[in-house]
């Protein structure tokens, strides 16, 4: 299954199988998707992340919560921010972390994914953090690992990127407060964006007032309106009076055929420039999961400007990943988060 093409299918998305991420008491065992999780769990992740954000501001940025645990970063796809912030998060929780470089691992000698996993299990690991180009890969791994192992999805194909969505929710809550009063506009390549899918689920679950997407017709999934969002094809109309604008990268590596006239034309219609930003509220924030492509989806002066919180997202990613890792490994972090302990 994990070797098939990466377009999400109904059998992988929106069915009850995702419930494997909860244990019998409704607590997180794996973190595979935001879909199907209630507002209580999402809010509890955000609240726990607040405590870890405080830890990250201390002189000694470390707590002993996951001491003795072994975590494996298993990235089958490129990553800068996600892999390194997971690594930092694990280290700040005092876990041991291994980074497996797939391009130099035995996968290149023909070892199957399940055999690789079994070998890592034999090394008595506790958690796999998985990024894979196939939708459903993290779910597949979670349903094949030993019962004591937890899996976190760090991005699977076009399907989901739940930790990114949660760090985005954390950023929105920190800068804008209550979701109920907010207008959030997501702009760009919705069709290929696992980030946007997870964001929309999270924004809906947290009862966001108005969630809208803005993209050319060729880059909007057919079923997007079923997710309860309004669709715009005109940037000026879509970002009007927005509180939050989330820009997405054009995921050219996932595009088949000519979905776009040219980057230049895309930028002139959908690139967020200082001029286009004027339609949003005066205090609107601008977000982007990265990597950003300056002059393709966003003007440099906007990316680096006073409304941009793009680097705050990166910083908060550590606290949010610390929260999710500690919750998934089944501890009660509140009891152990304290001052400069070490
Ligand atoms: C995103 C991803 O990999 O899905 N990036 C990230 O994790 N920060 C978005 C992207 O690649 O454009």
mmCIF file of C-alpha atoms and ligand atoms in Angstrom:
data_model
loop_
_atom_site.group_PDB
_atom_site.id
_atom_site.type_symbol
_atom_site.label_atom_id
_atom_site.label_comp_id
_atom_site.label_asym_id
_atom_site.label_seq_id
_atom_site.Cartn_x
_atom_site.Cartn_y
_atom_site.Cartn_z
ATOM 1 C CA UNK A 1 0.000 0.000 0.000
ATOM 2 C CA UNK A 2 2.624 2.561 0.896
ATOM 3 C CA UNK A 3 4.261 2.202 -2.505
ATOM 4 C CA UNK A 4 1.209 3.383 -4.417
ATOM 5 C CA UNK A 5 0.755 6.933 -5.764
ATOM 6 C CA UNK A 6 0.022 9.618 -3.242
ATOM 7 C CA UNK A 7 -3.434 10.902 -4.170
ATOM 8 C CA UNK A 8 -5.698 10.416 -1.136
ATOM 9 C CA UNK A 9 -8.496 7.930 -1.541
ATOM 10 C CA UNK A 10 -11.773 7.444 0.297
ATOM 11 C CA UNK A 11 -10.448 4.267 1.815
ATOM 12 C CA UNK A 12 -7.746 6.242 3.571
ATOM 13 C CA UNK A 13 -9.598 9.395 4.493
ATOM 14 C CA UNK A 14 -12.707 10.070 6.476
ATOM 15 C CA UNK A 15 -13.355 6.541 7.643
ATOM 16 C CA UNK A 16 -13.454 5.092 11.118
ATOM 17 C CA UNK A 17 -10.020 3.525 10.905
ATOM 18 C CA UNK A 18 -8.492 6.765 12.050
ATOM 19 C CA UNK A 19 -9.854 5.956 15.498
ATOM 20 C CA UNK A 20 -6.789 3.806 16.077
ATOM 21 C CA UNK A 21 -5.112 6.999 17.209
ATOM 22 C CA UNK A 22 -7.154 6.992 20.434
ATOM 23 C CA UNK A 23 -6.859 4.462 23.256
ATOM 24 C CA UNK A 24 -9.828 2.989 25.126
ATOM 25 C CA UNK A 25 -9.965 6.025 27.398
ATOM 26 C CA UNK A 26 -10.100 8.423 24.452
ATOM 27 C CA UNK A 27 -6.515 9.578 24.970
ATOM 28 C CA UNK A 28 -4.030 10.014 22.143
ATOM 29 C CA UNK A 29 -1.996 6.879 21.443
ATOM 30 C CA UNK A 30 -0.851 7.968 17.996
ATOM 31 C CA UNK A 31 -1.247 11.354 16.317
ATOM 32 C CA UNK A 32 -2.135 10.651 12.697
ATOM 33 C CA UNK A 33 -4.745 13.217 11.739
ATOM 34 C CA UNK A 34 -6.758 16.078 13.234
ATOM 35 C CA UNK A 35 -9.856 14.621 11.618
ATOM 36 C CA UNK A 36 -12.158 12.980 14.129
ATOM 37 C CA UNK A 37 -10.536 14.580 17.186
ATOM 38 C CA UNK A 38 -12.803 16.741 19.347
ATOM 39 C CA UNK A 39 -12.227 20.325 20.473
ATOM 40 C CA UNK A 40 -11.294 19.113 23.968
ATOM 41 C CA UNK A 41 -8.256 17.203 22.734
ATOM 42 C CA UNK A 42 -7.201 20.008 20.377
ATOM 43 C CA UNK A 43 -7.561 22.613 23.123
ATOM 44 C CA UNK A 44 -5.667 20.402 25.535
ATOM 45 C CA UNK A 45 -2.770 20.180 23.021
ATOM 46 C CA UNK A 46 -2.756 23.989 22.749
ATOM 47 C CA UNK A 47 -2.879 24.451 26.528
ATOM 48 C CA UNK A 48 -0.091 21.920 27.127
ATOM 49 C CA UNK A 49 1.981 23.636 24.431
ATOM 50 C CA UNK A 50 1.622 26.916 26.365
ATOM 51 C CA UNK A 51 3.457 25.314 29.292
ATOM 52 C CA UNK A 52 6.210 24.077 27.000
ATOM 53 C CA UNK A 53 6.499 27.491 25.335
ATOM 54 C CA UNK A 54 7.414 28.778 28.804
ATOM 55 C CA UNK A 55 10.027 26.027 29.185
ATOM 56 C CA UNK A 56 11.493 27.095 25.832
ATOM 57 C CA UNK A 57 11.954 30.630 27.135
ATOM 58 C CA UNK A 58 13.972 29.526 30.163
ATOM 59 C CA UNK A 59 17.743 29.579 30.379
ATOM 60 C CA UNK A 60 17.801 25.751 30.539
ATOM 61 C CA UNK A 61 15.279 24.665 27.925
ATOM 62 C CA UNK A 62 14.848 21.126 29.152
ATOM 63 C CA UNK A 63 12.442 19.012 31.221
ATOM 64 C CA UNK A 64 12.816 15.306 32.155
ATOM 65 C CA UNK A 65 9.384 14.157 30.964
ATOM 66 C CA UNK A 66 10.557 11.662 28.326
ATOM 67 C CA UNK A 67 13.842 10.640 29.921
ATOM 68 C CA UNK A 68 14.634 7.046 28.956
ATOM 69 C CA UNK A 69 12.363 7.091 25.886
ATOM 70 C CA UNK A 70 13.783 6.489 22.426
ATOM 71 C CA UNK A 71 12.249 8.288 19.460
ATOM 72 C CA UNK A 72 13.027 7.701 15.787
ATOM 73 C CA UNK A 73 12.680 10.350 13.089
ATOM 74 C CA UNK A 74 11.767 8.318 10.018
ATOM 75 C CA UNK A 75 11.627 10.770 7.118
ATOM 76 C CA UNK A 76 11.094 9.310 3.653
ATOM 77 C CA UNK A 77 10.596 12.806 2.205
ATOM 78 C CA UNK A 78 12.545 16.066 2.390
ATOM 79 C CA UNK A 79 12.100 18.267 5.447
ATOM 80 C CA UNK A 80 13.890 21.113 7.190
ATOM 81 C CA UNK A 81 11.596 22.672 9.821
ATOM 82 C CA UNK A 82 9.509 19.636 10.717
ATOM 83 C CA UNK A 83 12.391 17.200 11.208
ATOM 84 C CA UNK A 84 14.579 19.597 13.163
ATOM 85 C CA UNK A 85 11.804 20.894 15.410
ATOM 86 C CA UNK A 86 10.773 17.311 16.221
ATOM 87 C CA UNK A 87 14.402 16.598 17.082
ATOM 88 C CA UNK A 88 14.689 19.687 19.266
ATOM 89 C CA UNK A 89 11.337 18.904 20.912
ATOM 90 C CA UNK A 90 12.506 15.368 21.761
ATOM 91 C CA UNK A 91 15.790 16.669 23.171
ATOM 92 C CA UNK A 92 14.043 19.301 25.278
ATOM 93 C CA UNK A 93 11.871 16.516 26.712
ATOM 94 C CA UNK A 94 15.106 14.588 27.526
ATOM 95 C CA UNK A 95 14.331 11.704 25.130
ATOM 96 C CA UNK A 96 16.983 10.033 22.970
ATOM 97 C CA UNK A 97 16.334 10.619 19.287
ATOM 98 C CA UNK A 98 17.649 8.859 16.202
ATOM 99 C CA UNK A 99 17.485 10.388 12.740
ATOM 100 C CA UNK A 100 17.291 7.683 10.100
ATOM 101 C CA UNK A 101 18.569 8.892 6.764
ATOM 102 C CA UNK A 102 16.482 6.888 4.324
ATOM 103 C CA UNK A 103 18.733 7.693 1.376
ATOM 104 C CA UNK A 104 21.605 5.854 3.119
ATOM 105 C CA UNK A 105 19.509 3.188 4.908
ATOM 106 C CA UNK A 106 18.911 -0.424 3.885
ATOM 107 C CA UNK A 107 15.688 0.685 2.169
ATOM 108 C CA UNK A 108 17.953 1.471 -0.776
ATOM 109 C CA UNK A 109 19.077 -2.204 -0.706
ATOM 110 C CA UNK A 110 15.500 -3.372 -1.138
ATOM 111 C CA UNK A 111 14.482 -3.821 2.506
ATOM 112 C CA UNK A 112 10.721 -3.461 2.868
ATOM 113 C CA UNK A 113 9.193 -0.816 5.095
ATOM 114 C CA UNK A 114 7.850 -3.449 7.491
ATOM 115 C CA UNK A 115 11.260 -5.089 7.820
ATOM 116 C CA UNK A 116 12.846 -1.720 8.574
ATOM 117 C CA UNK A 117 10.193 -1.116 11.231
ATOM 118 C CA UNK A 118 10.693 -4.525 12.813
ATOM 119 C CA UNK A 119 14.407 -3.875 13.137
ATOM 120 C CA UNK A 120 13.801 -0.506 14.767
ATOM 121 C CA UNK A 121 11.320 -2.165 17.125
ATOM 122 C CA UNK A 122 13.986 -4.726 18.032
ATOM 123 C CA UNK A 123 16.099 -1.776 19.206
ATOM 124 C CA UNK A 124 13.334 -1.077 21.772
ATOM 125 C CA UNK A 125 12.200 2.269 20.413
ATOM 126 C CA UNK A 126 9.084 3.960 21.809
ATOM 127 C CA UNK A 127 7.949 6.295 19.045
ATOM 128 C CA UNK A 128 8.241 6.720 15.280
ATOM 129 C CA UNK A 129 7.814 10.127 13.688
ATOM 130 C CA UNK A 130 6.972 9.446 10.069
ATOM 131 C CA UNK A 131 6.995 11.570 6.927
ATOM 132 C CA UNK A 132 6.167 9.771 3.705
ATOM 133 C CA UNK A 133 5.049 10.739 0.207
ATOM 134 C CA UNK A 134 2.141 8.270 0.281
ATOM 135 C CA UNK A 135 -1.190 9.258 1.793
ATOM 136 C CA UNK A 136 -2.008 6.789 4.551
ATOM 137 C CA UNK A 137 1.616 5.801 5.273
ATOM 138 C CA UNK A 138 1.624 6.895 8.933
ATOM 139 C CA UNK A 139 -1.690 5.109 9.485
ATOM 140 C CA UNK A 140 -0.322 1.972 7.833
ATOM 141 C CA UNK A 141 2.737 2.031 10.087
ATOM 142 C CA UNK A 142 0.628 2.691 13.205
ATOM 143 C CA UNK A 143 -1.486 -0.347 12.446
ATOM 144 C CA UNK A 144 1.584 -2.600 12.036
ATOM 145 C CA UNK A 145 3.857 -1.605 14.922
ATOM 146 C CA UNK A 146 4.055 -3.337 18.309
ATOM 147 C CA UNK A 147 1.382 -2.138 20.761
ATOM 148 C CA UNK A 148 3.788 -0.130 22.932
ATOM 149 C CA UNK A 149 4.975 2.022 20.005
ATOM 150 C CA UNK A 150 3.346 5.342 19.153
ATOM 151 C CA UNK A 151 3.400 6.930 15.710
ATOM 152 C CA UNK A 152 3.218 10.619 14.872
ATOM 153 C CA UNK A 153 2.386 11.694 11.341
ATOM 154 C CA UNK A 154 4.837 14.348 10.146
ATOM 155 C CA UNK A 155 3.100 14.617 6.761
ATOM 156 C CA UNK A 156 1.666 11.865 4.520
ATOM 157 C CA UNK A 157 1.272 12.541 0.812
ATOM 158 C CA UNK A 158 -1.546 14.967 0.090
ATOM 159 C CA UNK A 159 -3.483 13.810 3.095
ATOM 160 C CA UNK A 160 -2.558 15.255 6.483
ATOM 161 C CA UNK A 161 0.058 17.182 8.418
ATOM 162 C CA UNK A 162 -1.549 17.347 11.841
ATOM 163 C CA UNK A 163 1.353 18.724 13.909
ATOM 164 C CA UNK A 164 1.753 21.596 11.419
ATOM 165 C CA UNK A 165 -1.971 22.352 11.740
ATOM 166 C CA UNK A 166 -1.706 22.381 15.542
ATOM 167 C CA UNK A 167 1.274 24.724 15.573
ATOM 168 C CA UNK A 168 -0.683 26.968 13.214
ATOM 169 C CA UNK A 169 -3.662 26.905 15.607
ATOM 170 C CA UNK A 170 -1.313 27.733 18.467
ATOM 171 C CA UNK A 171 0.068 30.709 16.501
ATOM 172 C CA UNK A 172 -3.438 31.947 15.657
ATOM 173 C CA UNK A 173 -4.598 31.650 19.263
ATOM 174 C CA UNK A 174 -1.513 33.453 20.577
ATOM 175 C CA UNK A 175 -1.895 36.388 18.186
ATOM 176 C CA UNK A 176 -5.662 36.552 17.731
ATOM 177 C CA UNK A 177 -7.352 34.847 20.661
ATOM 178 C CA UNK A 178 -10.785 33.260 20.331
ATOM 179 C CA UNK A 179 -11.364 31.368 17.060
ATOM 180 C CA UNK A 180 -15.092 32.144 17.035
ATOM 181 C CA UNK A 181 -14.608 35.749 15.927
ATOM 182 C CA UNK A 182 -12.005 35.132 13.261
ATOM 183 C CA UNK A 183 -12.025 35.192 9.483
ATOM 184 C CA UNK A 184 -9.242 32.929 8.214
ATOM 185 C CA UNK A 185 -8.250 32.898 4.526
ATOM 186 C CA UNK A 186 -6.092 30.066 3.141
ATOM 187 C CA UNK A 187 -4.517 30.971 -0.206
ATOM 188 C CA UNK A 188 -2.766 28.900 -2.857
ATOM 189 C CA UNK A 189 -2.315 25.288 -3.873
ATOM 190 C CA UNK A 190 -5.167 23.724 -1.905
ATOM 191 C CA UNK A 191 -5.282 20.710 -4.203
ATOM 192 C CA UNK A 192 -1.926 19.264 -3.116
ATOM 193 C CA UNK A 193 -1.744 20.672 0.410
ATOM 194 C CA UNK A 194 -1.844 18.236 3.322
ATOM 195 C CA UNK A 195 -1.272 21.282 5.527
ATOM 196 C CA UNK A 196 -4.478 22.980 4.361
ATOM 197 C CA UNK A 197 -6.587 19.834 4.855
ATOM 198 C CA UNK A 198 -5.406 19.503 8.439
ATOM 199 C CA UNK A 199 -5.792 23.225 9.075
ATOM 200 C CA UNK A 200 -9.396 23.201 7.822
ATOM 201 C CA UNK A 201 -10.289 20.268 10.091
ATOM 202 C CA UNK A 202 -8.673 21.994 13.078
ATOM 203 C CA UNK A 203 -10.241 25.401 12.354
ATOM 204 C CA UNK A 204 -13.678 23.788 12.026
ATOM 205 C CA UNK A 205 -13.298 21.778 15.222
ATOM 206 C CA UNK A 206 -12.226 24.905 17.091
ATOM 207 C CA UNK A 207 -15.367 26.663 15.767
ATOM 208 C CA UNK A 208 -13.669 29.333 13.675
ATOM 209 C CA UNK A 209 -16.139 31.994 12.581
ATOM 210 C CA UNK A 210 -15.301 32.083 8.860
ATOM 211 C CA UNK A 211 -12.909 29.787 6.983
ATOM 212 C CA UNK A 212 -12.368 30.494 3.278
ATOM 213 C CA UNK A 213 -9.992 29.263 0.624
ATOM 214 C CA UNK A 214 -8.660 31.210 -2.356
ATOM 215 C CA UNK A 215 -7.078 29.538 -5.375
ATOM 216 C CA UNK A 216 -7.258 29.138 -9.140
ATOM 217 C CA UNK A 217 -9.930 26.650 -10.222
ATOM 218 C CA UNK A 218 -7.267 24.084 -11.158
ATOM 219 C CA UNK A 219 -5.842 24.045 -7.623
ATOM 220 C CA UNK A 220 -9.035 23.485 -5.604
ATOM 221 C CA UNK A 221 -10.134 19.918 -4.716
ATOM 222 C CA UNK A 222 -13.662 19.128 -5.926
ATOM 223 C CA UNK A 223 -14.885 18.187 -2.464
ATOM 224 C CA UNK A 224 -13.516 21.202 -0.607
ATOM 225 C CA UNK A 225 -16.942 22.774 -0.051
ATOM 226 C CA UNK A 226 -18.008 19.618 1.778
ATOM 227 C CA UNK A 227 -15.443 20.636 4.404
ATOM 228 C CA UNK A 228 -17.561 23.714 5.146
ATOM 229 C CA UNK A 229 -15.327 26.370 3.592
ATOM 230 C CA UNK A 230 -16.195 29.124 1.129
ATOM 231 C CA UNK A 231 -14.247 29.090 -2.127
ATOM 232 C CA UNK A 232 -12.964 32.246 -3.835
ATOM 233 C CA UNK A 233 -11.015 32.585 -7.042
ATOM 234 C CA UNK A 234 -10.302 36.275 -6.561
ATOM 235 C CA UNK A 235 -7.631 37.156 -4.005
ATOM 236 C CA UNK A 236 -8.882 40.680 -3.242
ATOM 237 C CA UNK A 237 -12.425 39.420 -2.495
ATOM 238 C CA UNK A 238 -11.198 36.413 -0.531
ATOM 239 C CA UNK A 239 -8.860 38.252 1.834
ATOM 240 C CA UNK A 240 -11.266 41.145 2.451
ATOM 241 C CA UNK A 241 -11.372 41.895 6.197
ATOM 242 C CA UNK A 242 -9.468 38.708 7.021
ATOM 243 C CA UNK A 243 -7.853 38.418 10.462
ATOM 244 C CA UNK A 244 -5.505 35.637 9.381
ATOM 245 C CA UNK A 245 -4.051 34.920 5.927
ATOM 246 C CA UNK A 246 -2.315 31.574 5.438
ATOM 247 C CA UNK A 247 -0.247 31.324 2.264
ATOM 248 C CA UNK A 248 0.621 27.931 0.730
ATOM 249 C CA UNK A 249 3.513 26.912 -1.482
ATOM 250 C CA UNK A 250 2.873 25.687 -5.026
ATOM 251 C CA UNK A 251 3.618 21.959 -4.580
ATOM 252 C CA UNK A 252 5.116 21.454 -8.013
ATOM 253 C CA UNK A 253 6.582 18.100 -7.044
ATOM 254 C CA UNK A 254 2.999 16.784 -6.767
ATOM 255 C CA UNK A 255 1.629 18.400 -9.937
ATOM 256 C CA UNK A 256 0.928 16.284 -12.977
ATOM 257 C CA UNK A 257 0.309 18.149 -16.234
ATOM 258 C CA UNK A 258 -0.131 21.865 -16.707
ATOM 259 C CA UNK A 259 -2.214 23.125 -13.792
ATOM 260 C CA UNK A 260 -0.815 26.640 -13.998
ATOM 261 C CA UNK A 261 -0.207 29.071 -16.837
ATOM 262 C CA UNK A 262 3.113 30.343 -15.419
ATOM 263 C CA UNK A 263 4.613 31.277 -12.067
ATOM 264 C CA UNK A 264 4.630 34.893 -13.148
ATOM 265 C CA UNK A 265 0.907 34.861 -13.920
ATOM 266 C CA UNK A 266 0.184 32.979 -10.686
ATOM 267 C CA UNK A 267 2.052 35.622 -8.707
ATOM 268 C CA UNK A 268 0.179 38.459 -10.359
ATOM 269 C CA UNK A 269 -3.197 36.838 -9.500
ATOM 270 C CA UNK A 270 -2.545 35.072 -6.210
ATOM 271 C CA UNK A 271 0.769 36.325 -4.822
ATOM 272 C CA UNK A 272 0.357 38.195 -1.543
ATOM 273 C CA UNK A 273 1.887 41.630 -2.065
ATOM 274 C CA UNK A 274 1.824 44.622 0.272
ATOM 275 C CA UNK A 275 -0.805 46.145 -1.977
ATOM 276 C CA UNK A 276 -3.099 43.079 -1.873
ATOM 277 C CA UNK A 277 -2.664 42.788 1.892
ATOM 278 C CA UNK A 278 -4.417 46.157 2.297
ATOM 279 C CA UNK A 279 -7.782 44.462 1.750
ATOM 280 C CA UNK A 280 -7.367 42.452 4.972
ATOM 281 C CA UNK A 281 -7.873 43.927 8.443
ATOM 282 C CA UNK A 282 -5.193 46.405 9.564
ATOM 283 C CA UNK A 283 -3.967 43.989 12.206
ATOM 284 C CA UNK A 284 -4.204 40.818 10.093
ATOM 285 C CA UNK A 285 -1.401 38.301 10.514
ATOM 286 C CA UNK A 286 0.288 36.522 7.594
ATOM 287 C CA UNK A 287 1.287 32.860 7.985
ATOM 288 C CA UNK A 288 3.056 30.259 5.837
ATOM 289 C CA UNK A 289 4.114 26.701 6.769
ATOM 290 C CA UNK A 290 7.347 27.073 4.783
ATOM 291 C CA UNK A 291 9.324 26.594 2.700
ATOM 292 C CA UNK A 292 8.389 29.981 1.223
ATOM 293 C CA UNK A 293 8.998 30.853 -2.397
ATOM 294 C CA UNK A 294 9.541 34.605 -2.532
ATOM 295 C CA UNK A 295 8.074 36.202 -5.618
ATOM 296 C CA UNK A 296 5.951 33.098 -6.362
ATOM 297 C CA UNK A 297 3.306 33.076 -3.604
ATOM 298 C CA UNK A 298 4.474 35.932 -1.411
ATOM 299 C CA UNK A 299 6.290 39.247 -1.785
ATOM 300 C CA UNK A 300 9.524 39.413 0.197
ATOM 301 C CA UNK A 301 8.490 42.598 1.996
ATOM 302 C CA UNK A 302 5.319 40.832 3.235
ATOM 303 C CA UNK A 303 7.186 37.677 4.313
ATOM 304 C CA UNK A 304 9.680 39.798 6.266
ATOM 305 C CA UNK A 305 7.218 42.537 7.226
ATOM 306 C CA UNK A 306 5.535 43.473 10.515
ATOM 307 C CA UNK A 307 2.396 41.378 9.872
ATOM 308 C CA UNK A 308 4.332 38.195 9.167
ATOM 309 C CA UNK A 309 4.369 35.564 11.948
ATOM 310 C CA UNK A 310 6.089 32.956 9.774
ATOM 311 C CA UNK A 311 9.121 32.588 12.043
ATOM 312 C CA UNK A 312 6.915 32.576 15.158
ATOM 313 C CA UNK A 313 5.239 29.503 13.653
ATOM 314 C CA UNK A 314 8.629 27.793 13.536
ATOM 315 C CA UNK A 315 9.418 28.687 17.160
ATOM 316 C CA UNK A 316 5.998 27.548 18.405
ATOM 317 C CA UNK A 317 6.385 24.313 16.449
ATOM 318 C CA UNK A 318 8.839 23.099 19.094
ATOM 319 C CA UNK A 319 6.418 23.651 22.012
ATOM 320 C CA UNK A 320 3.494 22.133 20.136
ATOM 321 C CA UNK A 321 5.516 19.058 19.160
ATOM 322 C CA UNK A 322 6.709 18.717 22.762
ATOM 323 C CA UNK A 323 3.060 18.787 23.852
ATOM 324 C CA UNK A 324 1.949 16.164 21.345
ATOM 325 C CA UNK A 325 4.904 13.851 22.027
ATOM 326 C CA UNK A 326 4.388 14.003 25.779
ATOM 327 C CA UNK A 327 0.644 13.417 25.465
ATOM 328 C CA UNK A 328 1.071 10.526 23.041
ATOM 329 C CA UNK A 329 3.587 8.774 25.253
ATOM 330 C CA UNK A 330 0.900 8.799 27.901
ATOM 331 C CA UNK A 331 2.352 10.945 30.628
ATOM 332 C CA UNK A 332 0.712 13.662 32.639
ATOM 333 C CA UNK A 333 3.014 16.507 31.640
ATOM 334 C CA UNK A 334 1.477 19.088 33.970
ATOM 335 C CA UNK A 335 2.968 17.326 36.980
ATOM 336 C CA UNK A 336 6.459 17.426 35.592
ATOM 337 C CA UNK A 337 6.702 20.747 33.801
ATOM 338 C CA UNK A 338 8.475 23.013 36.186
ATOM 339 C CA UNK A 339 11.352 25.432 36.419
ATOM 340 C CA UNK A 340 14.987 25.011 35.465
ATOM 341 C CA UNK A 341 15.309 21.501 36.761
ATOM 342 C CA UNK A 342 18.550 20.274 35.325
HETATM 343 C C1 LIG B 1 4.794 21.624 4.356
HETATM 344 C C2 LIG B 1 4.799 20.159 4.018
HETATM 345 O O1 LIG B 1 5.841 19.515 3.961
HETATM 346 O O2 LIG B 1 3.710 19.662 3.818
HETATM 347 N N1 LIG B 1 5.942 22.115 4.967
HETATM 348 C C3 LIG B 1 6.206 21.907 6.284
HETATM 349 O O3 LIG B 1 6.042 20.832 6.812
HETATM 350 N N2 LIG B 1 6.628 22.959 6.997
HETATM 351 C C4 LIG B 1 4.339 22.460 3.231
HETATM 352 C C5 LIG B 1 5.146 22.477 1.964
HETATM 353 O O4 LIG B 1 6.009 21.651 1.710
HETATM 354 O O5 LIG B 1 4.863 23.383 1.153
#
